[in-house]
């Protein structure tokens, strides 16, 4: 993901100052960022020889790129070219809220906390790797097999135990530390009173529901939802990437973006604000989603009231969606989602060209897009932020990260299989709150706060039923 972000970064300065090096870099990054099956090969090669040849060439291209990096970084003014940000830039990136990286090994566990004034580590002595692996394995199976009342009740009890453990060993100590240092607010319970926190989980913690950790009996504030507004991000570099675009919707400027990316061509103007709604109430080979039609109609009505242009694709093919996505600032998918054991094949279920079968809009297809005007993707689909591959946990490959790579600053998604009616309820509340509060300051904050409040409302209705409300997450800027 880090390489893909680098390969799509704005390199206009390099192109202007050192055109020959830019051309070499551009050729290599396009080659390495291309799917293997699109690279030219000799038709007489056997499949094994072709695979071996492609792998060998890919490795050679990476080696050439590393040498190109080294040469560019030797040029005056380019010593930091596409390197990780230095400490002062890291601290500056936390001005809108602390960034918390949670890491665990057999030796110890820590939270690395980035705030505007410091980069510090907090040891978490009770967060043990063997417990993390056991609980995350348990969590992976909880979102499935919820058909019986007894099975669902048992899974809710197990999930509550996991959320209690996660609070006691990790999230609670981190938030207490942030509060002691004045990095998060301590008062107020309204939608605008809470501080944002970005969570980055390493290894098996990449799938931990930090946003839902805690004790959720009525009136309890010993939980994340009562203390901060949570956003997930795979890496700090990905956070910088998500913030590259400024956004204007109703005449007010979004001031939360980096000054380094304030060029007018990165601003989405009010007249261009458009929403694409992708609707799949009926999918061949899968259960019907009766709430989808009402969900799409409600969102269309809400956006119509404030002048956002809306288009609806009902039961489309993947190709039709891929052809349209780049033309819209907002996309909303109301459909089935599937997390595959090969995470690049995780997909949204759409329709085949003949209409007879389901067709897959895969992570690998989405992530190759490079949109210019994309801002928000709402994936109202099961498991759209789930990575089922334990071996690739650190790579954060799922549908939500695919949309992030495609250029969407915000992606709203689900950690596991979700209830159709609950998904519709959260999405309706989100859009209502978002457009109700659209003029109140920082747009990025409004997106995160509106989604937080929508999930919290569902939690307050069913506090001891976390399978219903806990899968909903916000990722991005």
CSV table of C-alpha atoms in Angstrom, one decimal:
chain,number,residue,atom,x,y,z
A,1,UNK,CA,0.0,0.0,0.0
A,2,UNK,CA,2.9,2.3,0.8
A,3,UNK,CA,4.5,1.7,-2.5
A,4,UNK,CA,1.2,2.3,-4.4
A,5,UNK,CA,0.7,5.6,-2.5
A,6,UNK,CA,4.3,6.7,-3.5
A,7,UNK,CA,3.7,5.7,-7.1
A,8,UNK,CA,0.6,7.9,-7.3
A,9,UNK,CA,2.0,10.9,-5.4
A,10,UNK,CA,2.2,14.3,-7.2
A,11,UNK,CA,5.7,14.6,-8.7
A,12,UNK,CA,5.2,17.8,-10.6
A,13,UNK,CA,8.3,19.4,-9.0
A,14,UNK,CA,10.5,16.5,-10.0
A,15,UNK,CA,9.1,16.6,-13.5
A,16,UNK,CA,9.9,20.3,-13.8
A,17,UNK,CA,13.4,20.2,-12.3
A,18,UNK,CA,14.7,16.8,-13.5
A,19,UNK,CA,12.7,15.6,-16.4
A,20,UNK,CA,15.0,12.6,-17.3
A,21,UNK,CA,14.9,11.2,-13.8
A,22,UNK,CA,11.1,11.7,-13.7
A,23,UNK,CA,10.7,9.8,-16.9
A,24,UNK,CA,12.8,6.8,-15.5
A,25,UNK,CA,10.9,6.9,-12.2
A,26,UNK,CA,7.5,7.1,-14.0
A,27,UNK,CA,8.2,4.2,-16.3
A,28,UNK,CA,9.3,2.0,-13.4
A,29,UNK,CA,6.4,2.9,-11.1
A,30,UNK,CA,3.8,2.2,-13.8
A,31,UNK,CA,5.4,-1.2,-14.5
A,32,UNK,CA,5.5,-2.2,-10.8
A,33,UNK,CA,2.1,-0.8,-10.1
A,34,UNK,CA,0.5,-2.8,-13.0
A,35,UNK,CA,-1.2,-6.1,-12.5
A,36,UNK,CA,1.1,-8.9,-13.6
A,37,UNK,CA,-1.4,-10.3,-16.2
A,38,UNK,CA,-1.3,-6.9,-18.1
A,39,UNK,CA,2.5,-7.0,-18.6
A,40,UNK,CA,3.5,-8.1,-22.1
A,41,UNK,CA,4.9,-11.6,-22.5
A,42,UNK,CA,6.0,-13.9,-25.3
A,43,UNK,CA,3.0,-16.0,-26.5
A,44,UNK,CA,5.1,-19.1,-27.0
A,45,UNK,CA,6.2,-19.3,-23.3
A,46,UNK,CA,4.7,-22.0,-21.1
A,47,UNK,CA,2.7,-20.9,-18.1
A,48,UNK,CA,5.5,-21.7,-15.7
A,49,UNK,CA,8.2,-20.0,-17.7
A,50,UNK,CA,5.9,-17.0,-18.1
A,51,UNK,CA,5.3,-16.8,-14.4
A,52,UNK,CA,9.1,-17.2,-13.7
A,53,UNK,CA,9.9,-14.5,-16.3
A,54,UNK,CA,7.3,-12.1,-14.9
A,55,UNK,CA,8.5,-12.5,-11.3
A,56,UNK,CA,12.1,-12.1,-12.3
A,57,UNK,CA,11.3,-8.9,-14.3
A,58,UNK,CA,9.3,-7.5,-11.4
A,59,UNK,CA,12.2,-8.0,-9.0
A,60,UNK,CA,14.6,-6.4,-11.5
A,61,UNK,CA,12.3,-3.4,-11.9
A,62,UNK,CA,12.1,-3.0,-8.1
A,63,UNK,CA,15.9,-3.1,-7.9
A,64,UNK,CA,16.1,-0.4,-10.7
A,65,UNK,CA,13.6,1.7,-8.8
A,66,UNK,CA,15.6,1.6,-5.6
A,67,UNK,CA,18.7,2.8,-7.5
A,68,UNK,CA,16.6,5.6,-9.0
A,69,UNK,CA,15.4,6.6,-5.5
A,70,UNK,CA,19.0,6.8,-4.4
A,71,UNK,CA,20.0,9.0,-7.3
A,72,UNK,CA,17.1,11.3,-7.0
A,73,UNK,CA,17.7,11.7,-3.2
A,74,UNK,CA,21.3,12.8,-4.1
A,75,UNK,CA,20.0,15.7,-6.0
A,76,UNK,CA,19.8,19.2,-4.3
A,77,UNK,CA,16.5,19.7,-2.5
A,78,UNK,CA,15.4,16.0,-2.9
A,79,UNK,CA,17.1,14.3,0.0
A,80,UNK,CA,13.7,13.4,1.5
A,81,UNK,CA,12.1,12.2,-1.8
A,82,UNK,CA,9.3,9.8,-0.9
A,83,UNK,CA,10.8,8.9,2.4
A,84,UNK,CA,8.8,8.5,5.6
A,85,UNK,CA,8.0,11.9,7.2
A,86,UNK,CA,10.5,13.2,9.7
A,87,UNK,CA,9.4,13.7,13.4
A,88,UNK,CA,8.3,17.3,13.0
A,89,UNK,CA,6.0,16.4,10.1
A,90,UNK,CA,4.6,13.4,12.0
A,91,UNK,CA,3.8,15.6,15.0
A,92,UNK,CA,2.2,18.2,12.6
A,93,UNK,CA,0.0,15.4,11.2
A,94,UNK,CA,-1.6,14.9,14.6
A,95,UNK,CA,-2.9,18.5,14.9
A,96,UNK,CA,-6.4,17.3,14.2
A,97,UNK,CA,-6.2,14.5,16.8
A,98,UNK,CA,-3.7,12.0,18.2
A,99,UNK,CA,-2.4,9.1,16.1
A,100,UNK,CA,-2.1,5.8,18.1
A,101,UNK,CA,-0.1,2.8,16.7
A,102,UNK,CA,-0.6,-0.4,18.7
A,103,UNK,CA,2.1,-3.0,18.4
A,104,UNK,CA,2.6,-6.3,20.2
A,105,UNK,CA,5.4,-8.9,20.1
A,106,UNK,CA,6.4,-11.9,22.3
A,107,UNK,CA,8.7,-9.5,24.2
A,108,UNK,CA,6.2,-6.6,25.0
A,109,UNK,CA,3.3,-4.5,23.8
A,110,UNK,CA,3.2,-0.8,23.3
A,111,UNK,CA,1.2,2.1,22.0
A,112,UNK,CA,3.2,4.6,20.0
A,113,UNK,CA,1.4,7.9,20.5
A,114,UNK,CA,1.8,10.9,18.2
A,115,UNK,CA,0.6,14.3,19.3
A,116,UNK,CA,1.6,17.8,18.2
A,117,UNK,CA,4.1,18.1,21.1
A,118,UNK,CA,5.6,14.6,21.3
A,119,UNK,CA,6.1,11.1,19.9
A,120,UNK,CA,6.0,8.7,22.9
A,121,UNK,CA,5.5,5.1,23.7
A,122,UNK,CA,3.3,3.7,26.4
A,123,UNK,CA,4.0,0.2,27.5
A,124,UNK,CA,0.9,-2.0,27.8
A,125,UNK,CA,2.0,-4.8,30.1
A,126,UNK,CA,-1.3,-6.7,30.1
A,127,UNK,CA,-1.7,-6.8,26.3
A,128,UNK,CA,-0.1,-10.1,25.5
A,129,UNK,CA,0.5,-11.4,21.9
A,130,UNK,CA,-1.0,-14.9,22.7
A,131,UNK,CA,-4.2,-13.3,24.0
A,132,UNK,CA,-4.4,-11.0,20.9
A,133,UNK,CA,-4.1,-13.9,18.5
A,134,UNK,CA,-6.7,-16.0,20.5
A,135,UNK,CA,-9.2,-13.1,20.6
A,136,UNK,CA,-8.7,-12.1,17.0
A,137,UNK,CA,-9.2,-15.7,15.8
A,138,UNK,CA,-12.3,-15.8,17.9
A,139,UNK,CA,-13.5,-12.5,16.5
A,140,UNK,CA,-13.0,-13.7,12.9
A,141,UNK,CA,-15.8,-16.3,13.3
A,142,UNK,CA,-18.3,-14.2,15.4
A,143,UNK,CA,-19.8,-12.4,12.5
A,144,UNK,CA,-20.9,-15.6,10.8
A,145,UNK,CA,-23.6,-18.1,11.7
A,146,UNK,CA,-26.0,-15.7,13.3
A,147,UNK,CA,-29.1,-17.3,12.1
A,148,UNK,CA,-30.4,-18.8,15.3
A,149,UNK,CA,-31.3,-16.7,18.4
A,150,UNK,CA,-29.2,-18.9,20.7
A,151,UNK,CA,-26.1,-18.7,18.4
A,152,UNK,CA,-26.4,-14.9,18.1
A,153,UNK,CA,-26.8,-14.5,21.9
A,154,UNK,CA,-23.7,-16.7,22.5
A,155,UNK,CA,-21.7,-14.7,20.0
A,156,UNK,CA,-22.8,-11.4,21.5
A,157,UNK,CA,-21.5,-12.6,24.9
A,158,UNK,CA,-18.2,-13.6,23.4
A,159,UNK,CA,-17.9,-10.3,21.6
A,160,UNK,CA,-18.6,-8.3,24.8
A,161,UNK,CA,-15.8,-10.3,26.5
A,162,UNK,CA,-13.4,-9.3,23.7
A,163,UNK,CA,-14.5,-5.6,23.9
A,164,UNK,CA,-14.0,-5.6,27.7
A,165,UNK,CA,-10.5,-7.2,27.3
A,166,UNK,CA,-9.5,-4.7,24.6
A,167,UNK,CA,-10.5,-1.8,26.8
A,168,UNK,CA,-8.8,-3.1,29.9
A,169,UNK,CA,-5.5,-4.0,28.2
A,170,UNK,CA,-5.1,-1.4,25.5
A,171,UNK,CA,-7.7,1.3,24.7
A,172,UNK,CA,-8.5,2.4,28.3
A,173,UNK,CA,-4.8,2.9,29.3
A,174,UNK,CA,-4.2,4.8,26.0
A,175,UNK,CA,-7.1,7.2,26.5
A,176,UNK,CA,-6.2,7.7,30.1
A,177,UNK,CA,-2.7,8.7,29.0
A,178,UNK,CA,-4.0,11.0,26.3
A,179,UNK,CA,-6.3,12.7,28.8
A,180,UNK,CA,-3.6,13.1,31.4
A,181,UNK,CA,-1.5,15.0,28.8
A,182,UNK,CA,-4.5,17.1,27.6
A,183,UNK,CA,-4.4,15.5,24.1
A,184,UNK,CA,-8.1,14.7,24.2
A,185,UNK,CA,-11.1,16.6,25.6
A,186,UNK,CA,-12.6,15.6,28.9
A,187,UNK,CA,-15.9,17.4,28.9
A,188,UNK,CA,-19.1,17.5,26.8
A,189,UNK,CA,-21.1,14.7,25.2
A,190,UNK,CA,-22.4,16.4,22.1
A,191,UNK,CA,-21.4,15.5,18.5
A,192,UNK,CA,-18.9,18.4,18.4
A,193,UNK,CA,-17.4,17.9,21.8
A,194,UNK,CA,-15.1,14.8,21.3
A,195,UNK,CA,-11.6,14.7,20.0
A,196,UNK,CA,-10.7,12.5,17.0
A,197,UNK,CA,-8.2,9.7,17.4
A,198,UNK,CA,-6.6,7.7,14.5
A,199,UNK,CA,-5.9,4.0,15.3
A,200,UNK,CA,-3.3,1.9,13.5
A,201,UNK,CA,-3.2,-1.7,14.5
A,202,UNK,CA,-0.1,-3.8,13.7
A,203,UNK,CA,-0.2,-7.5,12.8
A,204,UNK,CA,-3.2,-9.2,14.3
A,205,UNK,CA,-4.3,-5.9,15.9
A,206,UNK,CA,-5.0,-4.6,12.4
A,207,UNK,CA,-8.5,-6.1,12.8
A,208,UNK,CA,-9.1,-5.1,16.4
A,209,UNK,CA,-12.3,-3.0,17.0
A,210,UNK,CA,-10.7,-0.2,19.0
A,211,UNK,CA,-13.7,2.0,18.3
A,212,UNK,CA,-16.1,-0.4,20.1
A,213,UNK,CA,-13.9,-1.4,23.1
A,214,UNK,CA,-15.2,-1.0,26.6
A,215,UNK,CA,-18.3,-1.6,28.8
A,216,UNK,CA,-21.6,-0.7,27.2
A,217,UNK,CA,-24.1,-1.0,30.0
A,218,UNK,CA,-26.5,2.0,30.0
A,219,UNK,CA,-24.9,5.1,31.4
A,220,UNK,CA,-21.3,3.7,31.2
A,221,UNK,CA,-18.6,6.0,29.9
A,222,UNK,CA,-15.9,3.3,30.1
A,223,UNK,CA,-15.9,2.8,26.4
A,224,UNK,CA,-14.3,4.4,23.3
A,225,UNK,CA,-17.6,5.7,21.9
A,226,UNK,CA,-18.0,7.9,25.0
A,227,UNK,CA,-14.5,9.3,25.0
A,228,UNK,CA,-13.3,9.9,21.4
A,229,UNK,CA,-14.3,9.8,17.7
A,230,UNK,CA,-12.4,6.9,16.1
A,231,UNK,CA,-10.9,6.6,12.7
A,232,UNK,CA,-8.8,3.8,11.3
A,233,UNK,CA,-5.8,4.3,9.0
A,234,UNK,CA,-3.3,1.6,7.7
A,235,UNK,CA,-0.3,3.9,8.0
A,236,UNK,CA,0.6,7.5,8.7
A,237,UNK,CA,1.6,7.8,5.1
A,238,UNK,CA,-1.9,6.7,4.1
A,239,UNK,CA,-3.3,9.4,6.4
A,240,UNK,CA,-1.2,12.0,4.5
A,241,UNK,CA,-2.5,10.6,1.2
A,242,UNK,CA,-6.1,10.8,2.3
A,243,UNK,CA,-5.7,14.5,3.2
A,244,UNK,CA,-4.2,15.5,-0.1
A,245,UNK,CA,-7.5,16.8,-1.5
A,246,UNK,CA,-9.3,19.9,-0.2
A,247,UNK,CA,-13.0,19.9,-0.2
A,248,UNK,CA,-15.7,22.6,-0.7
A,249,UNK,CA,-19.3,21.7,-0.8
A,250,UNK,CA,-21.5,24.5,0.3
A,251,UNK,CA,-19.3,27.6,-0.2
A,252,UNK,CA,-17.3,27.0,2.9
A,253,UNK,CA,-13.7,26.0,2.7
A,254,UNK,CA,-12.2,22.9,4.4
A,255,UNK,CA,-9.3,24.2,6.3
A,256,UNK,CA,-8.1,20.9,7.7
A,257,UNK,CA,-5.9,19.9,4.7
A,258,UNK,CA,-2.2,20.2,4.4
A,259,UNK,CA,-1.0,23.6,3.1
A,260,UNK,CA,1.3,21.6,0.8
A,261,UNK,CA,-1.7,20.5,-1.2
A,262,UNK,CA,-3.8,23.7,-1.5
A,263,UNK,CA,-3.7,24.0,-5.3
A,264,UNK,CA,-7.0,25.0,-6.8
A,265,UNK,CA,-7.1,21.8,-8.9
A,266,UNK,CA,-7.5,19.8,-5.7
A,267,UNK,CA,-10.7,21.6,-4.6
A,268,UNK,CA,-14.1,20.0,-5.3
A,269,UNK,CA,-16.4,22.8,-6.2
A,270,UNK,CA,-20.0,23.0,-5.1
A,271,UNK,CA,-21.4,22.8,-8.6
A,272,UNK,CA,-19.5,19.5,-9.2
A,273,UNK,CA,-20.7,17.7,-6.0
A,274,UNK,CA,-22.2,14.4,-7.2
A,275,UNK,CA,-23.3,11.2,-5.6
A,276,UNK,CA,-23.4,7.7,-7.2
A,277,UNK,CA,-25.8,5.2,-5.5
A,278,UNK,CA,-25.2,1.6,-6.4
A,279,UNK,CA,-28.1,-0.6,-5.4
A,280,UNK,CA,-28.4,-4.4,-5.3
A,281,UNK,CA,-31.6,-5.4,-3.5
A,282,UNK,CA,-31.6,-8.7,-5.3
A,283,UNK,CA,-28.4,-10.7,-6.0
A,284,UNK,CA,-28.4,-14.1,-7.8
A,285,UNK,CA,-27.3,-16.8,-5.4
A,286,UNK,CA,-27.5,-14.6,-2.3
A,287,UNK,CA,-30.1,-13.5,0.1
A,288,UNK,CA,-32.3,-10.6,-0.8
A,289,UNK,CA,-31.6,-7.2,1.0
A,290,UNK,CA,-35.1,-5.7,1.6
A,291,UNK,CA,-33.7,-2.6,3.2
A,292,UNK,CA,-31.6,-1.5,0.2
A,293,UNK,CA,-34.3,0.1,-1.8
A,294,UNK,CA,-35.5,2.2,1.1
A,295,UNK,CA,-31.9,3.1,2.0
A,296,UNK,CA,-31.1,4.3,-1.5
A,297,UNK,CA,-34.4,6.3,-1.8
A,298,UNK,CA,-33.8,8.0,1.6
A,299,UNK,CA,-30.3,9.0,0.7
A,300,UNK,CA,-31.4,10.3,-2.7
A,301,UNK,CA,-34.1,12.4,-1.1
A,302,UNK,CA,-31.7,13.8,1.5
A,303,UNK,CA,-29.0,14.8,-1.0
A,304,UNK,CA,-31.6,16.2,-3.3
A,305,UNK,CA,-32.7,18.7,-0.7
A,306,UNK,CA,-29.3,20.3,-0.6
A,307,UNK,CA,-28.6,20.3,-4.3
A,308,UNK,CA,-26.2,17.4,-4.7
A,309,UNK,CA,-26.6,15.7,-8.1
A,310,UNK,CA,-27.5,12.0,-7.6
A,311,UNK,CA,-27.3,9.1,-10.0
A,312,UNK,CA,-28.6,5.6,-9.3
A,313,UNK,CA,-27.1,2.4,-10.8
A,314,UNK,CA,-29.6,-0.4,-10.0
A,315,UNK,CA,-28.1,-3.9,-10.3
A,316,UNK,CA,-25.1,-2.8,-12.4
A,317,UNK,CA,-22.2,-4.8,-13.7
A,318,UNK,CA,-18.7,-4.2,-12.2
A,319,UNK,CA,-17.6,-2.7,-15.5
A,320,UNK,CA,-20.4,-0.2,-15.4
A,321,UNK,CA,-19.5,0.9,-11.9
A,322,UNK,CA,-15.8,1.2,-12.7
A,323,UNK,CA,-16.6,3.4,-15.7
A,324,UNK,CA,-18.7,5.7,-13.5
A,325,UNK,CA,-16.9,6.0,-10.2
A,326,UNK,CA,-14.3,8.5,-11.3
A,327,UNK,CA,-17.1,11.0,-12.2
A,328,UNK,CA,-18.4,11.3,-8.7
A,329,UNK,CA,-17.3,12.8,-5.4
A,330,UNK,CA,-19.4,10.4,-3.3
A,331,UNK,CA,-20.3,6.8,-3.9
A,332,UNK,CA,-22.6,4.6,-1.9
A,333,UNK,CA,-22.8,0.9,-2.3
A,334,UNK,CA,-25.8,-1.0,-0.9
A,335,UNK,CA,-25.1,-4.6,-1.7
A,336,UNK,CA,-23.5,-7.9,-0.5
A,337,UNK,CA,-19.8,-7.9,0.3
A,338,UNK,CA,-17.5,-10.9,0.6
A,339,UNK,CA,-14.1,-11.1,2.3
A,340,UNK,CA,-11.9,-13.7,0.4
A,341,UNK,CA,-9.0,-15.7,1.8
A,342,UNK,CA,-7.0,-14.0,-0.9
A,343,UNK,CA,-7.8,-10.5,0.2
A,344,UNK,CA,-7.2,-9.0,-3.2
A,345,UNK,CA,-10.2,-11.0,-4.4
A,346,UNK,CA,-12.5,-9.7,-1.7
A,347,UNK,CA,-15.4,-8.2,-3.6
A,348,UNK,CA,-18.8,-6.4,-3.7
A,349,UNK,CA,-21.4,-8.6,-5.4
A,350,UNK,CA,-22.9,-7.0,-8.5
A,351,UNK,CA,-24.5,-8.4,-11.6
A,352,UNK,CA,-23.1,-10.2,-14.7
A,353,UNK,CA,-23.7,-8.7,-18.1
A,354,UNK,CA,-26.4,-11.2,-18.9
A,355,UNK,CA,-28.2,-10.6,-15.6
A,356,UNK,CA,-28.2,-14.3,-14.7
A,357,UNK,CA,-25.4,-14.4,-12.2
A,358,UNK,CA,-23.6,-12.4,-9.6
A,359,UNK,CA,-20.4,-10.7,-10.6
A,360,UNK,CA,-17.4,-9.5,-8.5
A,361,UNK,CA,-16.2,-6.0,-8.1
A,362,UNK,CA,-12.8,-6.9,-6.6
A,363,UNK,CA,-10.3,-5.1,-4.4
A,364,UNK,CA,-7.7,-5.5,-7.2
A,365,UNK,CA,-10.0,-3.8,-9.7
A,366,UNK,CA,-10.9,-0.9,-7.4
A,367,UNK,CA,-7.4,-0.2,-6.2
A,368,UNK,CA,-6.1,0.3,-9.7
A,369,UNK,CA,-8.4,3.4,-10.1
A,370,UNK,CA,-6.7,6.7,-9.6
A,371,UNK,CA,-9.6,9.2,-9.1
A,372,UNK,CA,-9.1,12.9,-9.0
A,373,UNK,CA,-12.4,14.1,-7.4
A,374,UNK,CA,-13.3,11.2,-5.1
A,375,UNK,CA,-14.0,12.1,-1.5
A,376,UNK,CA,-16.3,9.7,0.3
A,377,UNK,CA,-17.1,6.0,-0.3
A,378,UNK,CA,-19.8,4.4,1.9
A,379,UNK,CA,-19.7,0.6,1.6
A,380,UNK,CA,-23.0,-0.5,3.1
A,381,UNK,CA,-21.9,-4.1,2.6
A,382,UNK,CA,-20.8,-7.0,4.8
A,383,UNK,CA,-17.1,-7.5,5.6
A,384,UNK,CA,-16.0,-4.6,3.6
A,385,UNK,CA,-13.2,-3.8,6.0
A,386,UNK,CA,-12.3,-7.4,6.8
A,387,UNK,CA,-9.0,-9.1,5.8
A,388,UNK,CA,-9.5,-12.9,6.1
A,389,UNK,CA,-5.8,-13.7,5.5
A,390,UNK,CA,-3.9,-14.0,8.7
A,391,UNK,CA,-0.6,-14.2,6.8
A,392,UNK,CA,-1.3,-10.9,5.1
A,393,UNK,CA,-2.7,-9.1,8.2
A,394,UNK,CA,-0.1,-6.4,8.0
A,395,UNK,CA,-0.9,-5.5,4.4
A,396,UNK,CA,-4.3,-4.2,5.3
A,397,UNK,CA,-5.9,-5.5,2.0
A,398,UNK,CA,-9.7,-5.2,1.9
A,399,UNK,CA,-12.4,-3.3,0.1
A,400,UNK,CA,-12.1,-0.2,2.3
A,401,UNK,CA,-8.3,0.1,1.7
A,402,UNK,CA,-8.9,-0.5,-2.0
A,403,UNK,CA,-11.2,2.6,-2.2
A,404,UNK,CA,-8.6,4.5,-0.2
A,405,UNK,CA,-5.9,3.7,-2.7
A,406,UNK,CA,-8.4,4.7,-5.5
A,407,UNK,CA,-8.3,8.2,-4.0
A,408,UNK,CA,-11.3,8.4,-1.6
A,409,UNK,CA,-10.4,10.5,1.5
A,410,UNK,CA,-13.1,8.8,3.6
A,411,UNK,CA,-14.4,5.2,3.5
A,412,UNK,CA,-17.2,3.9,5.7
A,413,UNK,CA,-17.2,0.1,6.0
A,414,UNK,CA,-17.9,-3.0,8.1
A,415,UNK,CA,-15.6,-5.3,9.9
A,416,UNK,CA,-17.8,-8.3,9.6
A,417,UNK,CA,-21.2,-9.5,8.4
A,418,UNK,CA,-23.9,-7.1,9.3
A,419,UNK,CA,-27.6,-6.9,9.7
A,420,UNK,CA,-29.5,-5.4,6.7
A,421,UNK,CA,-31.8,-3.3,8.7
A,422,UNK,CA,-29.0,-2.0,11.0
A,423,UNK,CA,-26.9,-1.1,8.0
A,424,UNK,CA,-29.7,0.9,6.5
A,425,UNK,CA,-30.4,2.6,9.8
A,426,UNK,CA,-26.8,3.7,10.3
A,427,UNK,CA,-26.5,5.0,6.7
A,428,UNK,CA,-29.7,7.0,7.0
A,429,UNK,CA,-28.7,8.6,10.3
A,430,UNK,CA,-25.2,9.4,8.9
A,431,UNK,CA,-26.4,11.3,5.9
A,432,UNK,CA,-29.0,13.1,7.9
A,433,UNK,CA,-26.5,14.2,10.5
A,434,UNK,CA,-23.8,15.0,7.9
A,435,UNK,CA,-25.9,17.4,5.8
A,436,UNK,CA,-27.7,18.8,8.9
A,437,UNK,CA,-24.3,19.9,10.2
A,438,UNK,CA,-22.6,20.6,6.9
A,439,UNK,CA,-21.8,24.3,7.7
A,440,UNK,CA,-20.2,23.7,11.1
A,441,UNK,CA,-16.4,23.9,10.5
A,442,UNK,CA,-14.0,21.2,9.3
A,443,UNK,CA,-15.6,18.9,6.7
A,444,UNK,CA,-13.3,16.0,7.7
A,445,UNK,CA,-14.4,16.3,11.3
A,446,UNK,CA,-18.1,16.4,10.2
A,447,UNK,CA,-17.8,13.2,8.3
A,448,UNK,CA,-16.2,11.4,11.2
A,449,UNK,CA,-18.4,12.9,13.9
A,450,UNK,CA,-21.6,12.2,11.9
A,451,UNK,CA,-20.7,8.6,11.4
A,452,UNK,CA,-19.7,8.3,15.1
A,453,UNK,CA,-23.0,9.6,16.2
A,454,UNK,CA,-25.0,7.4,13.9
A,455,UNK,CA,-23.2,4.3,15.3
A,456,UNK,CA,-23.6,5.5,18.8
A,457,UNK,CA,-27.3,5.9,18.3
A,458,UNK,CA,-27.6,2.3,17.3
A,459,UNK,CA,-25.4,1.3,20.2
A,460,UNK,CA,-27.6,3.1,22.6
A,461,UNK,CA,-30.7,1.2,21.4
A,462,UNK,CA,-28.9,-2.2,21.6
A,463,UNK,CA,-26.0,-1.8,24.0
A,464,UNK,CA,-25.5,-5.5,24.7
A,465,UNK,CA,-25.8,-6.5,21.1
A,466,UNK,CA,-22.4,-5.5,19.7
A,467,UNK,CA,-22.7,-7.8,16.7
A,468,UNK,CA,-25.2,-5.3,15.4
A,469,UNK,CA,-23.5,-2.0,16.0
A,470,UNK,CA,-19.8,-2.7,16.4
A,471,UNK,CA,-18.8,-3.6,12.8
A,472,UNK,CA,-19.3,-0.1,11.5
A,473,UNK,CA,-16.1,1.8,11.1
A,474,UNK,CA,-14.7,5.0,9.6
A,475,UNK,CA,-11.4,5.0,7.8
A,476,UNK,CA,-9.4,7.8,6.2
A,477,UNK,CA,-8.7,11.5,6.6
